[in-house]
Amino acid sequence: QVQVVESGGGLVQPGGSLRLSCAASGIIFSCNGMGWYRQAPGKERELVARITSGGGTAYGDSVKGRFTISGDNAKKTVYLQMNSLKPEDTAVYYCNAELLVVGARQWVDYWGQGTQVTVSS
């Protein structure tokens, strides 16, 4: 069984910062990459940032230059440092992990339950 657990969400004023954390645990053979997605009310889920097992990163256009993703592939952890937050960053943030579980034959995307980030004065 695999668990993906996020933490670090909350309420912050515009211009402020937050750091999200995520850890995957369970009978994991390998991790191909982890990332963060977000979904605001009435909108589709979108990519925020992703990091591969080799350390390559990708960001959504709206967060480039403000957010930074980092992680430890061996520990199956990923972090999202969010700076210069804007009200439009308000959303539920979901952690994603592309994992190969022990005994499985294919990679599977696992998702956390989400953590709320609200940017408001």
Short mmCIF file of C-alpha atoms in Angstrom, two decimals:
data_model
loop_
_atom_site.label_atom_id
_atom_site.label_comp_id
_atom_site.label_asym_id
_atom_site.label_seq_id
_atom_site.Cartn_x
_atom_site.Cartn_y
_atom_site.Cartn_z
CA GLN A 1 0.00 0.00 0.00
CA VAL A 2 1.25 3.47 -0.89
CA GLN A 3 0.53 6.74 0.87
CA VAL A 4 1.21 10.23 -0.41
CA VAL A 5 0.83 12.87 2.28
CA GLU A 6 1.07 16.64 1.89
CA SER A 7 1.52 19.31 4.56
CA GLY A 8 2.17 23.02 4.85
CA GLY A 9 -0.89 24.69 3.40
CA GLY A 10 -2.67 27.58 5.04
CA LEU A 11 -3.72 31.21 4.84
CA VAL A 12 -1.18 33.82 3.76
CA GLN A 13 -1.35 37.46 2.71
CA PRO A 14 -0.56 38.54 -0.85
CA GLY A 15 3.18 38.81 -1.31
CA GLY A 16 3.84 36.24 1.40
CA SER A 17 5.45 32.82 1.28
CA LEU A 18 4.54 29.23 2.08
CA ARG A 19 6.41 25.94 1.86
CA LEU A 20 4.62 22.72 1.03
CA SER A 21 6.01 19.30 1.82
CA CYS A 22 5.08 15.86 0.52
CA ALA A 23 6.26 12.36 1.29
CA ALA A 24 5.44 9.06 -0.36
CA SER A 25 5.70 5.88 1.67
CA GLY A 26 4.97 2.20 1.29
CA ILE A 27 6.33 -0.76 -0.65
CA ILE A 28 7.94 1.40 -3.31
CA PHE A 29 10.57 -0.03 -5.63
CA SER A 30 11.35 3.16 -7.49
CA CYS A 31 10.21 6.74 -8.03
CA ASN A 32 10.30 8.32 -11.49
CA GLY A 33 9.38 11.82 -10.36
CA MET A 34 7.15 13.87 -8.10
CA GLY A 35 5.25 17.05 -8.57
CA TRP A 36 2.62 19.51 -7.48
CA TYR A 37 -0.66 20.27 -9.15
CA ARG A 38 -3.42 22.63 -8.07
CA GLN A 39 -7.12 23.02 -8.61
CA ALA A 40 -9.10 26.17 -7.95
CA PRO A 41 -12.91 26.16 -7.68
CA GLY A 42 -14.49 25.84 -11.10
CA LYS A 43 -11.17 25.22 -12.83
CA GLU A 44 -9.32 22.18 -14.07
CA ARG A 45 -6.35 20.73 -12.23
CA GLU A 46 -3.11 22.23 -13.54
CA LEU A 47 0.58 21.57 -13.26
CA VAL A 48 2.42 23.77 -10.78
CA ALA A 49 5.84 22.14 -10.80
CA ARG A 50 7.43 18.77 -11.32
CA ILE A 51 10.83 17.24 -10.61
CA THR A 52 12.19 14.08 -12.20
CA SER A 53 14.31 11.41 -10.57
CA GLY A 54 17.29 12.97 -12.35
CA GLY A 55 16.60 16.40 -10.91
CA GLY A 56 15.08 18.00 -13.97
CA THR A 57 12.33 20.50 -13.24
CA ALA A 58 9.34 21.96 -15.03
CA TYR A 59 7.00 24.75 -13.98
CA GLY A 60 3.62 26.07 -14.97
CA ASP A 61 3.86 29.44 -16.70
CA SER A 62 1.96 31.27 -13.98
CA VAL A 63 4.43 30.31 -11.23
CA LYS A 64 7.78 30.60 -13.00
CA GLY A 65 10.17 32.80 -11.07
CA ARG A 66 8.07 32.66 -7.91
CA PHE A 67 7.89 28.97 -6.98
CA THR A 68 10.75 26.51 -6.55
CA ILE A 69 10.45 22.74 -6.42
CA SER A 70 13.03 20.54 -4.74
CA GLY A 71 13.16 16.97 -3.58
CA ASP A 72 15.01 13.90 -2.47
CA ASN A 73 14.25 11.01 -4.78
CA ALA A 74 15.78 8.43 -2.45
CA LYS A 75 13.56 9.60 0.40
CA LYS A 76 10.51 10.02 -1.87
CA THR A 77 9.99 13.58 -0.68
CA VAL A 78 9.26 16.78 -2.56
CA TYR A 79 8.93 20.40 -1.49
CA LEU A 80 7.41 23.49 -3.02
CA GLN A 81 8.67 26.89 -1.91
CA MET A 82 6.09 29.50 -2.89
CA ASN A 83 7.10 33.16 -2.81
CA SER A 84 5.36 36.36 -3.88
CA LEU A 85 2.01 34.66 -3.54
CA LYS A 86 -0.98 36.14 -5.31
CA PRO A 87 -4.72 35.72 -4.69
CA GLU A 88 -4.93 33.74 -7.93
CA ASP A 89 -2.63 31.11 -6.38
CA THR A 90 -5.50 30.16 -4.08
CA ALA A 91 -6.32 26.50 -4.69
CA VAL A 92 -6.08 23.00 -3.33
CA TYR A 93 -2.54 21.78 -3.98
CA TYR A 94 -2.06 18.10 -4.70
CA CYS A 95 1.14 16.11 -4.56
CA ASN A 96 1.74 13.53 -7.26
CA ALA A 97 4.26 10.71 -7.32
CA GLU A 98 5.01 8.42 -10.27
CA LEU A 99 5.92 5.16 -8.58
CA LEU A 100 6.81 1.58 -9.31
CA VAL A 101 5.49 -0.52 -6.47
CA VAL A 102 7.34 -3.71 -5.49
CA GLY A 103 5.95 -6.56 -7.57
CA ALA A 104 4.24 -4.27 -10.09
CA ARG A 105 5.06 -4.12 -13.80
CA GLN A 106 4.16 -0.55 -14.61
CA TRP A 107 4.51 2.94 -13.22
CA VAL A 108 1.44 4.37 -11.54
CA ASP A 109 0.52 7.92 -10.55
CA TYR A 110 -0.35 8.26 -6.88
CA TRP A 111 -2.02 11.35 -5.45
CA GLY A 112 -2.23 12.94 -2.05
CA GLN A 113 -5.47 14.21 -0.54
CA GLY A 114 -4.56 17.83 -1.13
CA THR A 115 -3.76 20.82 1.04
CA GLN A 116 -5.57 24.15 0.87
CA VAL A 117 -3.59 27.30 0.09
CA THR A 118 -5.48 30.57 0.47
CA VAL A 119 -3.92 33.90 -0.44
CA SER A 120 -5.98 36.75 0.91
CA SER A 121 -5.67 39.96 2.88
#
